[in-house]
Short mmCIF file of C-alpha atoms in Angstrom, two decimals:
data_model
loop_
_atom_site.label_atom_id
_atom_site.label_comp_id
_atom_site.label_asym_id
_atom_site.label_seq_id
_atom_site.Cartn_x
_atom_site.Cartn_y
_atom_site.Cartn_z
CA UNK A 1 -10.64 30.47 -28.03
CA UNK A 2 -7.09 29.37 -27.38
CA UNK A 3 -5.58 25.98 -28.70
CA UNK A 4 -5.89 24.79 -24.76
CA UNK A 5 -9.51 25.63 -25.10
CA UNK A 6 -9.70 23.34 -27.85
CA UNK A 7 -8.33 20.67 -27.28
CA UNK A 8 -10.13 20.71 -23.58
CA UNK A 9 -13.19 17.92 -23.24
CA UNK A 10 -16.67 18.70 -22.54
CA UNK A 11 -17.24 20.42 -19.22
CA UNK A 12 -18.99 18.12 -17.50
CA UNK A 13 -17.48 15.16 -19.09
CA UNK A 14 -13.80 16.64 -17.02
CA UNK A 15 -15.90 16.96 -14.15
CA UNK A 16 -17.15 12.76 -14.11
CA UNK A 17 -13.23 11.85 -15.88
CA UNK A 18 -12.05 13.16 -12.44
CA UNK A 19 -14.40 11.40 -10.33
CA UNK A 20 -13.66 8.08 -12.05
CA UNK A 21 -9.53 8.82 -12.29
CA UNK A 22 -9.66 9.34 -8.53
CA UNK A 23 -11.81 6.54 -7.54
CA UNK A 24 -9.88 3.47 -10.01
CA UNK A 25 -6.41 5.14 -8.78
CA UNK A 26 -7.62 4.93 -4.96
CA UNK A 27 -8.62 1.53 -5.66
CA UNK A 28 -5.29 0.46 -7.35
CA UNK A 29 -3.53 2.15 -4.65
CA UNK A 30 -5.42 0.03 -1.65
CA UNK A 31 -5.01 -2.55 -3.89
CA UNK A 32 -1.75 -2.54 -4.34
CA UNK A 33 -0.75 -2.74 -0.56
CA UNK A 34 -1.37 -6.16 -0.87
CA UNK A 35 1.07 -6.60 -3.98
CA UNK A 36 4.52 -7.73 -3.21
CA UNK A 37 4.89 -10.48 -6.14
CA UNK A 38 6.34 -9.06 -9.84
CA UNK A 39 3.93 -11.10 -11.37
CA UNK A 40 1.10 -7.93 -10.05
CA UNK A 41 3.26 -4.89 -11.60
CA UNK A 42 0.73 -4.00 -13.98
CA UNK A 43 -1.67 -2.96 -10.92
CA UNK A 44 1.05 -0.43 -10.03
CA UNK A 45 1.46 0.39 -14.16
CA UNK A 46 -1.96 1.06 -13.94
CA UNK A 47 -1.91 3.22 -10.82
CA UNK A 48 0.46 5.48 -12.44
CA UNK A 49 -0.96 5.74 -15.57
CA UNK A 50 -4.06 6.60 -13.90
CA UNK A 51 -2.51 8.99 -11.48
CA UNK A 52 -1.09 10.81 -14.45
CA UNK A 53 -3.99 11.20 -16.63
CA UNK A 54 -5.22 13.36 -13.50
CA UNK A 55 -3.37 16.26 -13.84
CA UNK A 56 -3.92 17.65 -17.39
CA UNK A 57 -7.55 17.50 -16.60
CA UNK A 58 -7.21 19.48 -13.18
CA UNK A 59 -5.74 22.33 -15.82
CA UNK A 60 -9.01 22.22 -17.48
CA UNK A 61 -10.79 22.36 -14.35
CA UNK A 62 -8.82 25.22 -12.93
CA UNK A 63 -9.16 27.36 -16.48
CA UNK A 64 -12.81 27.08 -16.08
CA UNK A 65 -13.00 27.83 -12.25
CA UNK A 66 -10.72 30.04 -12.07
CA UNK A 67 -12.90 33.38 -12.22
CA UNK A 68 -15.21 31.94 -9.54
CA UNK A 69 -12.76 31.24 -6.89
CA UNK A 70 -10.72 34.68 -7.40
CA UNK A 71 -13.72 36.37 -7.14
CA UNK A 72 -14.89 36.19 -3.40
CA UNK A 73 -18.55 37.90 -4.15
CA UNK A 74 -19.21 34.44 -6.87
CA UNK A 75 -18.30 32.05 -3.53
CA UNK A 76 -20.94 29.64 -1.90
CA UNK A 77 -21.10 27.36 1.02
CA UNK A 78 -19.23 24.56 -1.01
CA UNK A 79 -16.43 26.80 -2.52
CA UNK A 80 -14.08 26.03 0.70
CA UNK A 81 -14.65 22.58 0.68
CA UNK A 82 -14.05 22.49 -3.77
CA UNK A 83 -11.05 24.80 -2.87
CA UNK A 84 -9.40 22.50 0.00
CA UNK A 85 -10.18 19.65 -2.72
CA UNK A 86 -7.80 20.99 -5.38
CA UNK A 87 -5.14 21.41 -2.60
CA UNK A 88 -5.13 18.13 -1.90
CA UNK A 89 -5.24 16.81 -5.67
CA UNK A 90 -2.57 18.87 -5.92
CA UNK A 91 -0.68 17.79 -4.06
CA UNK A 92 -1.55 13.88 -3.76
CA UNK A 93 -0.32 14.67 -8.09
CA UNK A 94 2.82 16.17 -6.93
CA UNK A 95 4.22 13.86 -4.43
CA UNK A 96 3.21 11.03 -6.34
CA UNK A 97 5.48 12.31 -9.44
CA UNK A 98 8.50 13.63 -6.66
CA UNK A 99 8.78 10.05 -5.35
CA UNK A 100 8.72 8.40 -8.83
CA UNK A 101 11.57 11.54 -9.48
CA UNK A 102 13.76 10.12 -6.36
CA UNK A 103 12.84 13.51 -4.42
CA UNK A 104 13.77 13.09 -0.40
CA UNK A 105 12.16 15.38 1.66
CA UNK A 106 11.99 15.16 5.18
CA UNK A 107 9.11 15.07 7.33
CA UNK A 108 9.48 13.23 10.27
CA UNK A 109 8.42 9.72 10.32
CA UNK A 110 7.20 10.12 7.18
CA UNK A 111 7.91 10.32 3.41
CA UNK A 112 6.59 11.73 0.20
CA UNK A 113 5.00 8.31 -0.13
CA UNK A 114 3.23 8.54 3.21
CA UNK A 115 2.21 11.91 1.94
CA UNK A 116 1.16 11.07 -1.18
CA UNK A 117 -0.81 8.13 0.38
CA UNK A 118 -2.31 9.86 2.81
CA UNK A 119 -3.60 12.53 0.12
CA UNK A 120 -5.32 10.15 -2.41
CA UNK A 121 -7.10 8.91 0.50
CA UNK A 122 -8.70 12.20 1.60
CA UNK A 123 -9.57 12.68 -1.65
CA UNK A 124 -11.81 10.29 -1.88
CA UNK A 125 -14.55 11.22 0.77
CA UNK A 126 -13.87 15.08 -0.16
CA UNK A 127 -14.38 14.51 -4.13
CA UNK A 128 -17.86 12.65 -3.18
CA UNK A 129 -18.89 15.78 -0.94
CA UNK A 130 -17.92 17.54 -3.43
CA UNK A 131 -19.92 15.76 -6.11
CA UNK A 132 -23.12 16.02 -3.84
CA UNK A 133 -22.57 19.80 -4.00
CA UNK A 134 -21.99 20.17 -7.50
CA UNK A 135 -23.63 17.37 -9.16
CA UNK A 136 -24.57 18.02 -13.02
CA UNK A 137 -25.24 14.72 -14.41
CA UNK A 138 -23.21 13.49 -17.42
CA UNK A 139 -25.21 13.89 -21.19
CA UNK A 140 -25.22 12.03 -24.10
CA UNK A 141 -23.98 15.06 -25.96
CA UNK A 142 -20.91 15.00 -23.83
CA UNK A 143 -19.69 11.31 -25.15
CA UNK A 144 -20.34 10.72 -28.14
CA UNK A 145 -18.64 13.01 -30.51
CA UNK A 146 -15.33 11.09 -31.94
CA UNK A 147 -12.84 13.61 -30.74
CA UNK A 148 -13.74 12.87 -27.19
CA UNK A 149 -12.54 9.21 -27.95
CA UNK A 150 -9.30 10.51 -29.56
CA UNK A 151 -8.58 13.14 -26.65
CA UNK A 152 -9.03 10.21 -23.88
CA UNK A 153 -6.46 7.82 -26.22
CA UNK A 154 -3.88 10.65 -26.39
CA UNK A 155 -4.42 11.51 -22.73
CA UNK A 156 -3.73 8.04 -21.69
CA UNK A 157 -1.02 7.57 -24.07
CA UNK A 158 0.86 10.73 -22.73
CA UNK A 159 0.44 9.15 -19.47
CA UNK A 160 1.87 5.89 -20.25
CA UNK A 161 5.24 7.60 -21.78
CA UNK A 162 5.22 10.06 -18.68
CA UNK A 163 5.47 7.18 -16.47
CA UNK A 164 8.22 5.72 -18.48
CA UNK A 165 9.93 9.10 -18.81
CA UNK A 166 9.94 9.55 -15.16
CA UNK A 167 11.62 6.19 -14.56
CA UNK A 168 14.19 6.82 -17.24
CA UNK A 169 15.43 10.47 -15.46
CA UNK A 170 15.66 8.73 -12.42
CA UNK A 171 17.89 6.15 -13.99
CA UNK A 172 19.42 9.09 -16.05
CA UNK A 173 20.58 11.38 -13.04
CA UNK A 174 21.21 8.40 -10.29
CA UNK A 175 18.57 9.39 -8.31
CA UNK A 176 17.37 7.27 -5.27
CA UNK A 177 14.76 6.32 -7.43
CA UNK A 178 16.68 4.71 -9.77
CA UNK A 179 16.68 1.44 -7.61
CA UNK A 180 13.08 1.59 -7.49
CA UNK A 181 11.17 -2.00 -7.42
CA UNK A 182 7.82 -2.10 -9.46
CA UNK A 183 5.79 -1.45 -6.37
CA UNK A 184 7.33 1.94 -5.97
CA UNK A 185 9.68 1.03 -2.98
CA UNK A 186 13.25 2.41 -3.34
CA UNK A 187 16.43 -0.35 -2.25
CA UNK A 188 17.29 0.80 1.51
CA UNK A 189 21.48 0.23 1.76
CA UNK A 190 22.61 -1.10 4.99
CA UNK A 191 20.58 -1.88 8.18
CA UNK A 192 16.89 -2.03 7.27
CA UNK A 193 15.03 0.52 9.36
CA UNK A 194 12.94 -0.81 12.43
CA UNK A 195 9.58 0.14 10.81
CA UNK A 196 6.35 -1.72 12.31
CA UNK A 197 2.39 -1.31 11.04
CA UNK A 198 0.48 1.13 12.49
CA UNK A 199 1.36 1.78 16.15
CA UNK A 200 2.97 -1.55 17.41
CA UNK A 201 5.76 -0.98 19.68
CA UNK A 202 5.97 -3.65 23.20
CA UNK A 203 7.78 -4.26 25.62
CA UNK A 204 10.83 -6.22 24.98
CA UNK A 205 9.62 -10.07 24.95
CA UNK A 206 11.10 -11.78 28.23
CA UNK A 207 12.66 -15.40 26.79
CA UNK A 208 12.07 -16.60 30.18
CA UNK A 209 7.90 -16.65 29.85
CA UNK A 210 7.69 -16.55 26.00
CA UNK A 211 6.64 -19.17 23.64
CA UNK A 212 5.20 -20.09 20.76
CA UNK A 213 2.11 -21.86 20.03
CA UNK A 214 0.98 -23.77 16.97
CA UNK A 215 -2.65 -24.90 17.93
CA UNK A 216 -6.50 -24.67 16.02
CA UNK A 217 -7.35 -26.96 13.83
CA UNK A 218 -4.44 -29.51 14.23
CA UNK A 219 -3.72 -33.23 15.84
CA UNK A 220 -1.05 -32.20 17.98
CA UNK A 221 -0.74 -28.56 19.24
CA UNK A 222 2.45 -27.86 20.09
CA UNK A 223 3.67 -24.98 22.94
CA UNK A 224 7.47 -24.29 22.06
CA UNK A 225 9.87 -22.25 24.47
CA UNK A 226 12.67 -20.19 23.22
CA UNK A 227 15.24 -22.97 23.04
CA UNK A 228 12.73 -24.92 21.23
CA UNK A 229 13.15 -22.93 18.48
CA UNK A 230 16.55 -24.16 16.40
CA UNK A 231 17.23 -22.75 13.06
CA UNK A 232 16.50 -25.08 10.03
CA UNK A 233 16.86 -23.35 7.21
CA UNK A 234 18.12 -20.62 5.41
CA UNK A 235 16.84 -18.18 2.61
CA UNK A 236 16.97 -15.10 0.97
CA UNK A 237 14.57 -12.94 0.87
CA UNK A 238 13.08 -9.18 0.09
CA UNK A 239 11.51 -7.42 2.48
CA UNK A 240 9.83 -4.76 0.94
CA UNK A 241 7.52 -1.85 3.36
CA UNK A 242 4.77 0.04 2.42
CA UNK A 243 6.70 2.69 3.29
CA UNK A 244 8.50 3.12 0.39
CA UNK A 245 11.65 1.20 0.67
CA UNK A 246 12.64 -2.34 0.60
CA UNK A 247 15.81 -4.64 1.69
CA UNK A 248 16.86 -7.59 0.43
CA UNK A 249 18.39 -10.00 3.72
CA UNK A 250 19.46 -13.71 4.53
CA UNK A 251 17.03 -14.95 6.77
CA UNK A 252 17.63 -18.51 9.57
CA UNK A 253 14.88 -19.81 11.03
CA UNK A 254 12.38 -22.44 10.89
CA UNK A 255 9.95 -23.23 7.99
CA UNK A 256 6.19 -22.83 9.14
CA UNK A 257 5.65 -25.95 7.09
CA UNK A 258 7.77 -28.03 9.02
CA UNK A 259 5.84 -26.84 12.10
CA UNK A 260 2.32 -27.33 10.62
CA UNK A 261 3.62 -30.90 9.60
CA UNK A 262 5.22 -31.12 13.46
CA UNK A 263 1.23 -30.50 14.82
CA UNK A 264 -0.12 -32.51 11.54
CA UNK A 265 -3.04 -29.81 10.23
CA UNK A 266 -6.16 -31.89 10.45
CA UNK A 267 -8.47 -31.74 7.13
CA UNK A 268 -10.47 -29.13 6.35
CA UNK A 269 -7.69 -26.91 7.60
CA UNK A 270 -7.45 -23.83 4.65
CA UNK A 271 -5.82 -21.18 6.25
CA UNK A 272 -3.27 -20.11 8.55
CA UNK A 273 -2.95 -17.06 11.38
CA UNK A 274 0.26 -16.00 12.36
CA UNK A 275 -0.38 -13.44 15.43
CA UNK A 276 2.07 -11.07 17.64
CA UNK A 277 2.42 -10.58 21.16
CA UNK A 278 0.42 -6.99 20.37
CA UNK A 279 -2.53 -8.83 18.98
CA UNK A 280 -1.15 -7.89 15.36
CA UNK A 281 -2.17 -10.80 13.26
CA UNK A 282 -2.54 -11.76 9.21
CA UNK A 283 -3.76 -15.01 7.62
CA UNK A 284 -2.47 -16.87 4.96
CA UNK A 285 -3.75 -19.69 2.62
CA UNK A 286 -2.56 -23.17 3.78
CA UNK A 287 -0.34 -23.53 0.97
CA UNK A 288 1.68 -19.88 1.36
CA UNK A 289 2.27 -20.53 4.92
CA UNK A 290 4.02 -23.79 4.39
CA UNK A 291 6.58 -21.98 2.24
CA UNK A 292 7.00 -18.92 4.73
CA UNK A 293 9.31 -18.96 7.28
CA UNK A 294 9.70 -17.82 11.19
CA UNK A 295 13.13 -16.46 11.44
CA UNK A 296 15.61 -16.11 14.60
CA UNK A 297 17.94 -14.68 12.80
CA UNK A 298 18.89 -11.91 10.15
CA UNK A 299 22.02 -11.20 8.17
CA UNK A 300 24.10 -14.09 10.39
CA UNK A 301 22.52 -12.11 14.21
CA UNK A 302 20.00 -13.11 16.30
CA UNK A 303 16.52 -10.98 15.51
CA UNK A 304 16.77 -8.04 18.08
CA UNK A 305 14.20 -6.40 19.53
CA UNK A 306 13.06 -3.86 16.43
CA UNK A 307 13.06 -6.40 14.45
CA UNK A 308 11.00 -9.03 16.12
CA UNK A 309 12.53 -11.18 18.73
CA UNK A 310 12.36 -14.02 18.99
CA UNK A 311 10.21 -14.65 15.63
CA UNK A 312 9.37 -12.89 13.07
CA UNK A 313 7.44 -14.20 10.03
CA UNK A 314 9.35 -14.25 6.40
CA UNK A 315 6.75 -14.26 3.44
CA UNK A 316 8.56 -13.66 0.81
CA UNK A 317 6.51 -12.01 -2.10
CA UNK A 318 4.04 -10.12 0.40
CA UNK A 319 4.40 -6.91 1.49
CA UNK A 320 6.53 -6.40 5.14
CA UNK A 321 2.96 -5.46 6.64
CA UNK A 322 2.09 -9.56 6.44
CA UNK A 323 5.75 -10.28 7.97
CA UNK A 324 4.27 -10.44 11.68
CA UNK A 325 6.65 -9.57 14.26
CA UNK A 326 7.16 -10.67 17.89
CA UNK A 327 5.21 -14.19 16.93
CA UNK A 328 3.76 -15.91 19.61
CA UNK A 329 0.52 -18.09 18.36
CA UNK A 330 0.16 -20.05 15.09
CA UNK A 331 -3.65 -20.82 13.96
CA UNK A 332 -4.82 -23.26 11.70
CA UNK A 333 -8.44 -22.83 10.61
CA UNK A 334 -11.02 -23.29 7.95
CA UNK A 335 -11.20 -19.42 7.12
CA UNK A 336 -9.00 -16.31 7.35
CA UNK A 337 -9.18 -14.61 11.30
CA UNK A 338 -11.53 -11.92 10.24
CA UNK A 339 -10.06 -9.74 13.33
CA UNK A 340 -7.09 -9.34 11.64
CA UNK A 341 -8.88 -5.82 10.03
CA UNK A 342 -9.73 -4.52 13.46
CA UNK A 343 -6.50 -5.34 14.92
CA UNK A 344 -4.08 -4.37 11.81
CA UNK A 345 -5.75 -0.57 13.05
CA UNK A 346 -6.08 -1.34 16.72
CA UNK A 347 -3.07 -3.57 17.96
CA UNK A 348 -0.22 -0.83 18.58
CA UNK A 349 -3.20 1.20 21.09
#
């Protein structure tokens, strides 16, 4: 038995490690799409950490496999589906650790992130199939000797200097992930790229028949035309995309508080819908939506096209997802729009 052997957990105890590792770092990954604030890095610490305590036990798995799969005669109805598994682990692993590396590969619309993304979410459902295929439930036997307990501390030890490792070689070599924020996303220079959730692309928005409405649960709803509209205020503020890459911009425009205060919000009024021309929409507490703001302008031009004419939403501390282009209703309610999960899929069709 070779000093990999040794040191490798109990069988099935690998098998149920993986299960759990994929599930929390799917969950911390959805999770984390909602994360724009600093004061939430640990979620994405603990996504990595997570992510890299995978791999060394995919080694284990693949030392004990490996016979099985080479040898065609040993395969059953599930080995495709446990094969097309690995692949994906593989590479969901790989592309995660590229992009924290400052790799830039090219693939269309996409990048590593996407990629990476994409994977850990197909692995998931697959890993579950999987499980129902080759379920061996977990023993006593397997947890309790004391060495298991040290092997899982080193594991996730090694994994929490990885992490840091990786950031420090990107730092190290200049790579574009050296300007890396917490969530991942690396600093875009120049023009930010005209990026919109899922599928949304309209028709330019004709000033002549646009405008605004604030209107729900308020004393006076208010209908405002393009002119209407006169910058207020002016911030800065970092726009940063699930995509992977983020921007940081002065933004003119008006706050939504000032509007909400325009069409007095009666009581009872909690929350706050800001909604596109393409039925795009995302709600906000009360409070958060007074401090966001709908901007006309970017960088000292007016907002074209791409990037939301005439109004985009400005939430600072929220991922660009929640910074709703092409704004043309404001709703004040007593609960979040619970539409806004059909339509954040369905708008851009």
């Amino acid at each position: 038995m070779g000093p990999l052997a040794r040191l490798a957990p109990p069988p099935r105890l690998v098998d149920w490690s993986l299960f759990a590792l994929v599930g929390l770092a799917a969950a911390t990954g959805l999770t984390s799409f909602w994360v724009g604030h600093p004061s939430g890095a640990a979620l994405f610490w603990i996504h990595a950490v997570v992510g890299l305590s995978i791999p060394p036990l995919l080694v284990y798995k693949f030392r004990r496999v490996a016979g099985r799969v080479r040898d065609r005669r040993a395969w059953d109805r599930a080995t495709p589906l446990s094969v097309a598994l690995a692949a994906v682990a593989v590479t969901a692993a790989a592309t995660g650790v590229a992009w924290a590396v400052g790799m830039t590969v090219s693939l269309g619309f996409w990048t590593l992130l996407n990629l990476h993304i994409l994977c850990g979410l197909l692995l998931v459902p697959l890993l579950v199939v999987h499980l129902r295929a080759r379920y061996r439930p977990l023993r006593r036997v397997d947890v309790r000797e004391r060495r298991v307990a040290i092997q899982y501390a080193g594991l996730a030890a090694a994994a929490g200097v990885t992490s840091t490792l990786l950031g420090w070689l990107a730092g190290l070599f200049g790579t574009p992930a050296a300007t890396r924020r917490f969530t991942g996303s690396r600093e875009h220079d120049g023009e930010p790229p005209v990026t919109s959730w899922v599928a949304d692309d309209p028709d330019p928005v004709d000033p002549a028949t646009w405008t605004l409405s604030v209107e729900g649960l308020v004393e006076r709803p208010l209908e405002l035309r393009v002119d209407d509209v006169e910058p207020t205020t002016e911030r800065r503020a970092l726009l940063d995309c699930t995509s992977g890459w983020y921007a940081d911009c002065d933004w003119r425009g008006v706050r939504l508080g000032d509007l909400l205060d325009d069409a007095e919000a009666r009581d009872g009024a909690a929350w706050v819908t800001v909604r596109s021309v393409t039925g795009y929409r995302w709600s906000f507490p009360l409070p958060a939506a007074r401090e966001a703001m709908l901007a006309t302008h970017r960088s000292g031009d007016r907002l074209d096209h791409g990037h939301g004419y005439p109004l985009r939403l400005v939430a600072p501390g929220r991922r660009g997802f929640q910074w709703v282009k092409w704004v043309e209703a404001v709703e004040v309610g007593r609960r979040p729009d619970p539409s806004r999960w059909v339509a954040i899929f369905v708008s851009g069709l």
